[in-house]
Tab-separated table of C-alpha atoms and ligand atoms in Angstrom:
chain	number	residue	atom	x	y	z
P	1	UNK	CA	34.597	-4.054	7.609
P	2	UNK	CA	31.101	-4.021	8.700
P	3	UNK	CA	31.589	-1.612	11.113
P	4	UNK	CA	30.266	-3.359	14.099
P	5	UNK	CA	27.371	-4.410	12.191
P	6	UNK	CA	26.729	-8.197	11.464
P	7	UNK	CA	25.677	-7.689	8.290
P	8	UNK	CA	26.798	-5.349	5.283
P	9	UNK	CA	22.913	-4.392	4.951
P	10	UNK	CA	21.913	-3.158	8.244
P	11	UNK	CA	25.410	-1.212	8.106
P	12	UNK	CA	24.205	0.532	4.955
P	13	UNK	CA	20.714	0.841	6.301
P	14	UNK	CA	22.167	2.529	9.331
P	15	UNK	CA	24.421	4.512	7.025
P	16	UNK	CA	21.515	6.261	5.317
P	17	UNK	CA	21.688	9.672	7.377
P	18	UNK	CA	25.235	10.070	6.503
P	19	UNK	CA	24.982	8.612	2.737
P	20	UNK	CA	22.328	11.137	2.283
P	21	UNK	CA	24.260	14.210	4.041
P	22	UNK	CA	27.248	13.337	1.506
P	23	UNK	CA	25.007	13.023	-1.501
P	24	UNK	CA	23.821	16.856	-0.876
P	25	UNK	CA	27.155	18.134	0.569
P	26	UNK	CA	28.171	20.757	-1.620
P	27	UNK	CA	25.586	20.932	-3.959
P	28	UNK	CA	22.651	21.780	-1.771
P	29	UNK	CA	23.170	25.497	-0.330
P	30	UNK	CA	20.110	25.971	1.745
P	31	UNK	CA	21.142	29.128	3.150
P	32	UNK	CA	21.906	30.703	-0.256
P	33	UNK	CA	18.780	29.037	-2.050
P	34	UNK	CA	20.617	27.565	-4.560
P	35	UNK	CA	21.361	23.933	-5.708
P	36	UNK	CA	24.961	23.444	-7.446
P	37	UNK	CA	24.625	20.247	-9.633
P	38	UNK	CA	27.617	21.101	-12.380
P	39	UNK	CA	26.223	18.127	-14.865
P	40	UNK	CA	22.803	20.002	-14.722
P	41	UNK	CA	24.210	23.711	-14.695
P	42	UNK	CA	26.199	22.909	-17.662
P	43	UNK	CA	23.307	21.525	-19.625
P	44	UNK	CA	20.574	23.613	-18.075
P	45	UNK	CA	18.948	24.680	-21.635
P	46	UNK	CA	18.873	21.443	-22.806
P	47	UNK	CA	16.730	20.164	-19.621
P	48	UNK	CA	14.513	23.323	-19.557
P	49	UNK	CA	13.852	23.008	-23.311
P	50	UNK	CA	13.475	18.801	-23.274
P	51	UNK	CA	10.396	17.345	-24.577
P	52	UNK	CA	10.422	14.971	-21.880
P	53	UNK	CA	12.629	12.848	-19.378
P	54	UNK	CA	12.696	8.880	-19.852
P	55	UNK	CA	14.403	7.374	-16.857
P	56	UNK	CA	15.324	4.001	-17.348
P	57	UNK	CA	16.766	1.622	-14.620
P	58	UNK	CA	16.701	-2.041	-13.394
P	59	UNK	CA	15.141	-3.290	-9.668
P	60	UNK	CA	15.662	-0.774	-6.738
P	61	UNK	CA	17.158	1.757	-9.290
P	62	UNK	CA	13.920	1.525	-11.442
P	63	UNK	CA	11.978	2.543	-8.017
P	64	UNK	CA	14.239	5.301	-7.452
P	65	UNK	CA	13.092	6.055	-10.803
P	66	UNK	CA	9.358	5.809	-10.039
P	67	UNK	CA	9.695	8.234	-7.156
P	68	UNK	CA	11.351	10.760	-9.361
P	69	UNK	CA	8.642	10.559	-11.832
P	70	UNK	CA	6.435	12.041	-9.209
P	71	UNK	CA	8.634	14.732	-8.303
P	72	UNK	CA	9.566	15.808	-11.569
P	73	UNK	CA	6.202	15.783	-12.864
P	74	UNK	CA	4.621	17.226	-9.730
P	75	UNK	CA	7.231	19.972	-8.733
P	76	UNK	CA	8.882	20.539	-12.168
P	77	UNK	CA	6.087	19.953	-14.667
P	78	UNK	CA	8.341	17.971	-16.924
P	79	UNK	CA	6.856	14.851	-18.325
P	80	UNK	CA	8.514	11.663	-17.547
P	81	UNK	CA	8.462	8.072	-18.355
P	82	UNK	CA	9.869	5.361	-16.447
P	83	UNK	CA	11.287	2.303	-18.214
P	84	UNK	CA	12.562	-1.165	-17.465
P	85	UNK	CA	15.710	-0.972	-19.230
P	86	UNK	CA	15.475	-4.232	-20.568
P	87	UNK	CA	11.984	-3.582	-22.324
P	88	UNK	CA	13.044	-0.168	-23.254
P	89	UNK	CA	16.179	-1.116	-25.274
P	90	UNK	CA	14.162	-3.887	-27.123
P	91	UNK	CA	10.850	-1.967	-27.907
P	92	UNK	CA	11.974	-0.133	-30.713
P	93	UNK	CA	11.018	3.214	-28.838
P	94	UNK	CA	10.364	6.850	-30.180
P	95	UNK	CA	13.278	8.653	-29.299
P	96	UNK	CA	13.962	12.400	-30.851
P	97	UNK	CA	17.029	14.873	-29.813
P	98	UNK	CA	14.518	16.536	-27.603
P	99	UNK	CA	14.424	13.792	-25.113
P	100	UNK	CA	16.627	13.368	-22.311
P	101	UNK	CA	17.330	9.851	-21.107
P	102	UNK	CA	18.349	9.737	-17.332
P	103	UNK	CA	19.785	6.041	-16.214
P	104	UNK	CA	19.945	5.109	-12.824
P	105	UNK	CA	22.174	2.455	-11.629
P	106	UNK	CA	23.890	2.021	-8.609
P	107	UNK	CA	26.680	-0.342	-9.809
P	108	UNK	CA	26.952	1.829	-13.391
P	109	UNK	CA	27.169	-1.883	-14.834
P	110	UNK	CA	23.891	-3.031	-15.479
P	111	UNK	CA	24.171	-4.395	-18.887
P	112	UNK	CA	20.213	-3.569	-19.760
P	113	UNK	CA	20.779	-0.241	-18.502
P	114	UNK	CA	24.051	0.232	-20.365
P	115	UNK	CA	22.750	-1.002	-23.804
P	116	UNK	CA	19.534	1.031	-23.114
P	117	UNK	CA	21.997	4.302	-23.135
P	118	UNK	CA	24.060	3.119	-26.083
P	119	UNK	CA	20.686	2.899	-27.997
P	120	UNK	CA	19.373	6.252	-26.985
P	121	UNK	CA	22.769	8.114	-28.101
P	122	UNK	CA	22.385	6.543	-31.298
P	123	UNK	CA	19.269	7.855	-31.646
P	124	UNK	CA	20.521	11.487	-30.677
P	125	UNK	CA	19.217	11.875	-26.999
P	126	UNK	CA	21.271	13.540	-24.450
P	127	UNK	CA	21.844	10.806	-21.868
P	128	UNK	CA	22.565	11.774	-18.009
P	129	UNK	CA	23.575	9.068	-15.480
P	130	UNK	CA	22.781	8.913	-11.697
P	131	UNK	CA	25.452	6.285	-10.546
P	132	UNK	CA	27.218	5.707	-7.258
P	133	UNK	CA	30.333	3.930	-8.174
P	134	UNK	CA	32.772	6.345	-9.852
P	135	UNK	CA	34.217	5.561	-13.004
P	136	UNK	CA	31.915	2.650	-14.048
P	137	UNK	CA	30.822	2.033	-17.386
P	138	UNK	CA	27.872	4.078	-17.281
P	139	UNK	CA	29.315	6.852	-15.463
P	140	UNK	CA	31.818	6.964	-18.615
P	141	UNK	CA	28.995	6.135	-21.334
P	142	UNK	CA	26.727	9.192	-20.440
P	143	UNK	CA	27.108	12.633	-21.611
P	144	UNK	CA	26.704	14.234	-17.730
P	145	UNK	CA	25.938	12.887	-15.011
P	146	UNK	CA	25.587	13.532	-10.975
P	147	UNK	CA	26.930	10.771	-8.465
P	148	UNK	CA	24.979	9.421	-5.467
P	149	UNK	CA	28.161	9.414	-2.951
P	150	UNK	CA	26.688	6.764	-0.941
P	151	UNK	CA	29.867	4.823	-0.451
P	152	UNK	CA	30.582	1.200	-1.385
P	153	UNK	CA	27.237	-0.674	-1.133
P	154	UNK	CA	28.226	-4.575	-0.649
P	155	UNK	CA	24.612	-6.169	0.749
P	156	UNK	CA	22.999	-7.494	-2.171
P	157	UNK	CA	19.590	-5.570	-1.236
P	158	UNK	CA	19.904	-2.437	-2.433
P	159	UNK	CA	19.400	0.098	0.391
P	160	UNK	CA	21.351	3.391	0.640
P	161	UNK	CA	21.647	3.507	-2.941
P	162	UNK	CA	18.047	3.894	-3.042
P	163	UNK	CA	17.470	6.945	-0.871
P	164	UNK	CA	20.769	8.492	-2.384
P	165	UNK	CA	19.319	7.985	-5.840
P	166	UNK	CA	16.011	9.700	-4.906
P	167	UNK	CA	17.807	12.365	-3.053
P	168	UNK	CA	19.960	13.206	-6.167
P	169	UNK	CA	16.903	13.033	-8.585
P	170	UNK	CA	15.300	15.437	-6.032
P	171	UNK	CA	17.701	17.966	-5.830
P	172	UNK	CA	17.577	18.060	-9.974
P	173	UNK	CA	13.982	18.184	-9.951
P	174	UNK	CA	13.812	21.228	-7.170
P	175	UNK	CA	16.614	22.770	-9.241
P	176	UNK	CA	14.487	22.411	-12.527
P	177	UNK	CA	11.327	23.665	-11.072
P	178	UNK	CA	12.927	26.630	-9.872
P	179	UNK	CA	14.549	27.536	-12.939
P	180	UNK	CA	11.212	27.037	-14.966
P	181	UNK	CA	9.673	29.297	-12.454
P	182	UNK	CA	7.443	27.008	-10.715
P	183	UNK	CA	8.660	28.150	-7.543
P	184	UNK	CA	8.991	31.324	-5.661
P	185	UNK	CA	12.034	31.809	-3.975
P	186	UNK	CA	10.546	31.569	-0.422
P	187	UNK	CA	8.943	28.094	-1.304
P	188	UNK	CA	12.086	27.188	-2.513
P	189	UNK	CA	14.049	27.929	0.187
P	190	UNK	CA	11.672	26.250	2.292
P	191	UNK	CA	11.943	22.969	0.243
P	192	UNK	CA	15.925	23.066	0.574
P	193	UNK	CA	15.697	23.670	4.194
P	194	UNK	CA	13.951	20.468	4.638
P	195	UNK	CA	15.643	18.207	2.443
P	196	UNK	CA	18.831	19.421	4.345
P	197	UNK	CA	16.909	18.367	7.597
P	198	UNK	CA	16.026	14.855	6.057
P	199	UNK	CA	18.744	12.963	7.787
P	200	UNK	CA	18.000	13.678	11.040
P	201	UNK	CA	14.605	12.402	10.291
P	202	UNK	CA	15.791	9.274	8.928
P	203	UNK	CA	18.063	8.936	11.863
P	204	UNK	CA	14.805	9.225	13.823
P	205	UNK	CA	12.745	6.806	11.469
P	206	UNK	CA	15.888	4.359	12.394
P	207	UNK	CA	14.751	4.349	15.912
P	208	UNK	CA	11.719	2.278	14.837
P	209	UNK	CA	14.348	-1.067	14.861
P	210	UNK	CA	13.518	-2.497	17.845
P	211	UNK	CA	9.569	-2.601	17.313
P	212	UNK	CA	10.176	-3.563	13.625
P	213	UNK	CA	12.042	-6.439	15.164
P	214	UNK	CA	9.290	-7.478	17.199
P	215	UNK	CA	6.633	-7.202	14.555
P	216	UNK	CA	8.862	-9.448	11.839
P	217	UNK	CA	8.810	-12.010	14.899
P	218	UNK	CA	4.990	-12.163	13.899
P	219	UNK	CA	4.808	-12.406	10.501
P	220	UNK	CA	8.643	-14.386	9.953
P	221	UNK	CA	6.441	-17.324	8.972
P	222	UNK	CA	4.085	-16.093	6.483
P	223	UNK	CA	4.198	-17.159	2.874
P	224	UNK	CA	2.977	-14.202	1.350
P	225	UNK	CA	2.851	-10.247	2.020
P	226	UNK	CA	1.198	-7.287	0.417
P	227	UNK	CA	2.775	-4.049	0.422
P	228	UNK	CA	0.623	-0.677	-0.668
P	229	UNK	CA	0.880	2.633	-1.099
P	230	UNK	CA	-0.321	5.562	-3.294
P	231	UNK	CA	1.005	8.575	-4.926
P	232	UNK	CA	5.152	8.975	-3.771
P	233	UNK	CA	4.654	6.341	-1.732
P	234	UNK	CA	3.333	3.589	-4.024
P	235	UNK	CA	6.976	2.754	-5.545
P	236	UNK	CA	8.171	2.716	-2.002
P	237	UNK	CA	5.417	-0.080	-1.764
P	238	UNK	CA	7.280	-1.850	-4.501
P	239	UNK	CA	10.434	-1.360	-3.033
P	240	UNK	CA	9.648	-2.840	0.230
P	241	UNK	CA	8.223	-5.843	-1.194
P	242	UNK	CA	11.090	-6.510	-3.461
P	243	UNK	CA	13.445	-5.923	-0.493
P	244	UNK	CA	11.070	-8.902	1.171
P	245	UNK	CA	11.165	-11.364	-1.655
P	246	UNK	CA	15.045	-11.219	-2.303
P	247	UNK	CA	16.475	-11.450	0.949
P	248	UNK	CA	13.567	-13.677	2.718
P	249	UNK	CA	12.200	-15.493	-0.021
P	250	UNK	CA	8.737	-14.733	0.932
P	251	UNK	CA	6.524	-14.174	-1.869
P	252	UNK	CA	5.587	-10.103	-1.630
P	253	UNK	CA	3.946	-7.934	-4.098
P	254	UNK	CA	3.842	-3.924	-4.185
P	255	UNK	CA	0.716	-2.381	-5.289
P	256	UNK	CA	-1.023	0.948	-5.865
P	257	UNK	CA	-3.681	0.814	-2.729
P	258	UNK	CA	-6.558	1.227	-4.840
P	259	UNK	CA	-5.880	-1.397	-6.841
P	260	UNK	CA	-6.889	-3.965	-4.156
P	261	UNK	CA	-10.471	-4.076	-5.345
P	262	UNK	CA	-9.358	-4.884	-8.850
P	263	UNK	CA	-8.029	-8.272	-7.781
P	264	UNK	CA	-5.683	-8.584	-4.872
P	265	UNK	CA	-8.140	-7.983	-2.289
P	266	UNK	CA	-9.288	-11.883	-2.955
P	267	UNK	CA	-6.067	-12.710	-1.377
P	268	UNK	CA	-6.681	-11.043	1.742
P	269	UNK	CA	-7.480	-13.383	5.031
P	270	UNK	CA	-6.221	-13.894	8.522
P	271	UNK	CA	-2.942	-14.991	7.281
P	272	UNK	CA	-1.845	-12.312	4.905
P	273	UNK	CA	0.040	-9.684	6.412
P	274	UNK	CA	-0.457	-6.040	4.438
P	275	UNK	CA	2.028	-3.445	4.797
P	276	UNK	CA	0.365	0.006	4.379
P	277	UNK	CA	2.319	3.345	3.681
P	278	UNK	CA	-0.167	5.679	5.180
P	279	UNK	CA	1.387	9.169	6.308
P	280	UNK	CA	-0.380	12.178	6.856
P	281	UNK	CA	0.292	14.010	3.782
P	282	UNK	CA	-0.590	12.164	0.367
P	283	UNK	CA	-4.085	10.887	0.312
P	284	UNK	CA	-4.515	9.692	3.800
P	285	UNK	CA	-8.188	9.339	4.398
P	286	UNK	CA	-8.282	7.293	1.173
P	287	UNK	CA	-5.590	5.167	2.591
P	288	UNK	CA	-7.386	4.941	5.685
P	289	UNK	CA	-10.659	3.395	3.989
P	290	UNK	CA	-8.200	1.079	1.832
P	291	UNK	CA	-6.727	0.120	5.747
P	292	UNK	CA	-10.535	-0.577	6.501
P	293	UNK	CA	-11.626	-2.829	3.676
P	294	UNK	CA	-8.453	-5.115	4.603
P	295	UNK	CA	-9.436	-5.098	8.093
P	296	UNK	CA	-12.994	-6.082	7.431
P	297	UNK	CA	-11.646	-9.204	5.658
P	298	UNK	CA	-9.392	-9.842	8.625
P	299	UNK	CA	-6.057	-9.066	7.055
P	300	UNK	CA	-3.032	-8.071	9.096
P	301	UNK	CA	-2.238	-4.641	8.734
P	302	UNK	CA	1.162	-3.141	9.415
P	303	UNK	CA	0.961	0.590	8.931
P	304	UNK	CA	3.559	3.225	8.297
P	305	UNK	CA	2.369	6.194	9.809
P	306	UNK	CA	3.223	9.930	10.571
P	307	UNK	CA	4.478	10.417	14.019
P	308	UNK	CA	1.256	11.151	16.419
P	309	UNK	CA	-1.174	9.288	14.163
P	310	UNK	CA	-4.484	8.159	16.264
P	311	UNK	CA	-6.658	7.031	13.203
P	312	UNK	CA	-4.754	4.703	11.798
P	313	UNK	CA	-3.443	3.178	15.336
P	314	UNK	CA	-7.268	2.124	16.016
P	315	UNK	CA	-7.722	-0.055	13.097
P	316	UNK	CA	-4.031	-1.266	12.209
P	317	UNK	CA	-2.263	-4.228	14.251
P	318	UNK	CA	0.892	-2.553	14.070
P	319	UNK	CA	1.990	1.078	13.426
P	320	UNK	CA	5.203	2.293	12.884
P	321	UNK	CA	6.036	5.845	13.029
P	322	UNK	CA	8.351	8.127	10.789
P	323	UNK	CA	8.667	12.002	11.346
P	324	UNK	CA	6.162	14.460	9.446
P	325	UNK	CA	7.713	15.508	6.306
P	326	UNK	CA	6.267	17.010	2.998
P	327	UNK	CA	4.524	14.445	0.860
P	328	UNK	CA	7.310	14.634	-1.668
P	329	UNK	CA	10.330	13.830	0.803
P	330	UNK	CA	8.353	11.021	2.768
P	331	UNK	CA	9.684	8.050	0.378
P	332	UNK	CA	13.097	8.993	1.870
P	333	UNK	CA	11.752	8.286	5.665
P	334	UNK	CA	8.918	5.623	4.782
P	335	UNK	CA	11.393	2.870	3.040
P	336	UNK	CA	13.723	2.771	6.259
P	337	UNK	CA	11.037	0.569	8.373
P	338	UNK	CA	10.540	-1.242	5.097
P	339	UNK	CA	14.134	-1.982	4.757
P	340	UNK	CA	14.660	-3.086	8.310
P	341	UNK	CA	11.421	-5.082	8.655
P	342	UNK	CA	13.051	-7.232	5.188
P	343	UNK	CA	16.047	-7.595	7.296
P	344	UNK	CA	14.821	-8.961	10.029
P	345	UNK	CA	12.539	-11.378	8.833
P	346	UNK	CA	15.229	-12.713	6.517
P	347	UNK	CA	17.430	-13.227	9.665
P	348	UNK	CA	14.781	-15.063	11.700
P	349	UNK	CA	14.398	-17.282	8.669
P	350	UNK	CA	18.121	-18.046	8.628
P	351	UNK	CA	18.984	-16.399	5.368
P	352	UNK	CA	22.089	-15.121	3.888
P	353	UNK	CA	20.951	-11.702	3.826
P	354	UNK	CA	23.917	-9.919	2.165
P	355	UNK	CA	24.489	-12.643	-0.096
P	356	UNK	CA	20.701	-13.895	-1.213
P	357	UNK	CA	20.444	-17.375	-3.509
P	358	UNK	CA	20.608	-16.719	-7.276
P	359	UNK	CA	21.342	-13.208	-7.115
P	360	UNK	CA	24.706	-10.997	-7.958
P	361	UNK	CA	25.404	-7.550	-6.966
P	362	UNK	CA	25.345	-6.195	-10.184
P	363	UNK	CA	24.069	-7.835	-13.237
P	364	UNK	CA	26.550	-7.436	-15.748
P	365	UNK	CA	24.905	-9.874	-18.330
P	366	UNK	CA	21.163	-9.540	-20.024
Y	401	M6R	O1	23.471	-1.546	-9.981
Y	401	M6R	P1	21.949	-1.282	-10.590
Y	401	M6R	O2	21.365	0.034	-9.711
Y	401	M6R	O3	22.205	-0.704	-11.922
Y	401	M6R	O4	20.963	-2.357	-9.716
Y	401	M6R	C1	19.797	-2.718	-10.513
Y	401	M6R	C2	19.402	-3.849	-9.681
Y	401	M6R	O5	19.975	-5.135	-10.068
Y	401	M6R	C3	19.513	-3.621	-8.366
Y	401	M6R	O6	18.739	-2.577	-7.829
Y	401	M6R	C4	18.769	-4.855	-7.549
Y	401	M6R	O7	17.423	-5.239	-8.200
Y	401	M6R	C5	18.952	-5.051	-6.255
Y	401	M6R	N1	19.173	-6.617	-5.866
Y	401	M6R	C6	17.798	-4.521	-5.222
Y	401	M6R	O8	17.673	-4.916	-3.808
């Protein structure tokens, strides 16, 4: 059942090229320059006339929502708010009939997300679901939706759910951007073709496994770890930190790289590993200077860089390469070595990778 892998988590990490492919199969028609998603197609006017999109979710799904915020605003120019479902439902939010709520949930059973949907519906919002489990409570409660088609995710630490949620949300953003006239047909076509090529790039990113395992060996006894990223990769930093803390029980925090000097930099010493996402497209120079600031305080740098990078290699203690891509699609690649890092560290610490203590796969109580 684990397909020859030692753990479901590792199997699910390695399934990502196929899972992402299954997510866009039959929807992304790159040659024709078209994205077909019935849940969006049938409600296109509603999306185009929406005042804003509110994304609600918990945990990893919330991180996918944060990535989507960058994509929707950057490409489709639609205002987006991303909320923890648990906060949103209890803070008497302003919701109107011109708002669209997108609920993101792997299991489709998360109690807070379900409750947020019910509340938004009562206030007249249109509710769209992005779920993995077919026929789940959230899938049934929403007005329309798009499944991720990632296949069953058994490991408590969410991996392929994250990348397939981002894939669905990216397709929605691209489709809306095109409909709104934000894209020329040729730019659109270019994006669709690039998205179609992501599974091969994820496959390549997975080849970093042996290197990441060696890095894990060096830091497995750390008590803390920081994750930094900017722009599209800030949510990836949050996700990397969540992965490490939930399965290895090492305290980890994700931060926007530029926030370092507003507090967390005080934590840096030679004992502190700092994972920095420093891909070429997206604030590269600024991230490089953030890396220098950490280095000059003796922090240990594990950098996720674009293939062929030379600058960061000279400063960082370790570099892990991912294939080049446009900035909007980097989260699908940069997240891979972070998943592998948490997996190997947890394993070396003797933790139960698939069933971490105190956690359940779906949180059906608030
Ligand atoms: O099933 P959902 O996507 O609604 O679950 C949300 C969170 O409970 C989930 O992502 C959780 O944070 C994972 N354990 C993260 O790996």
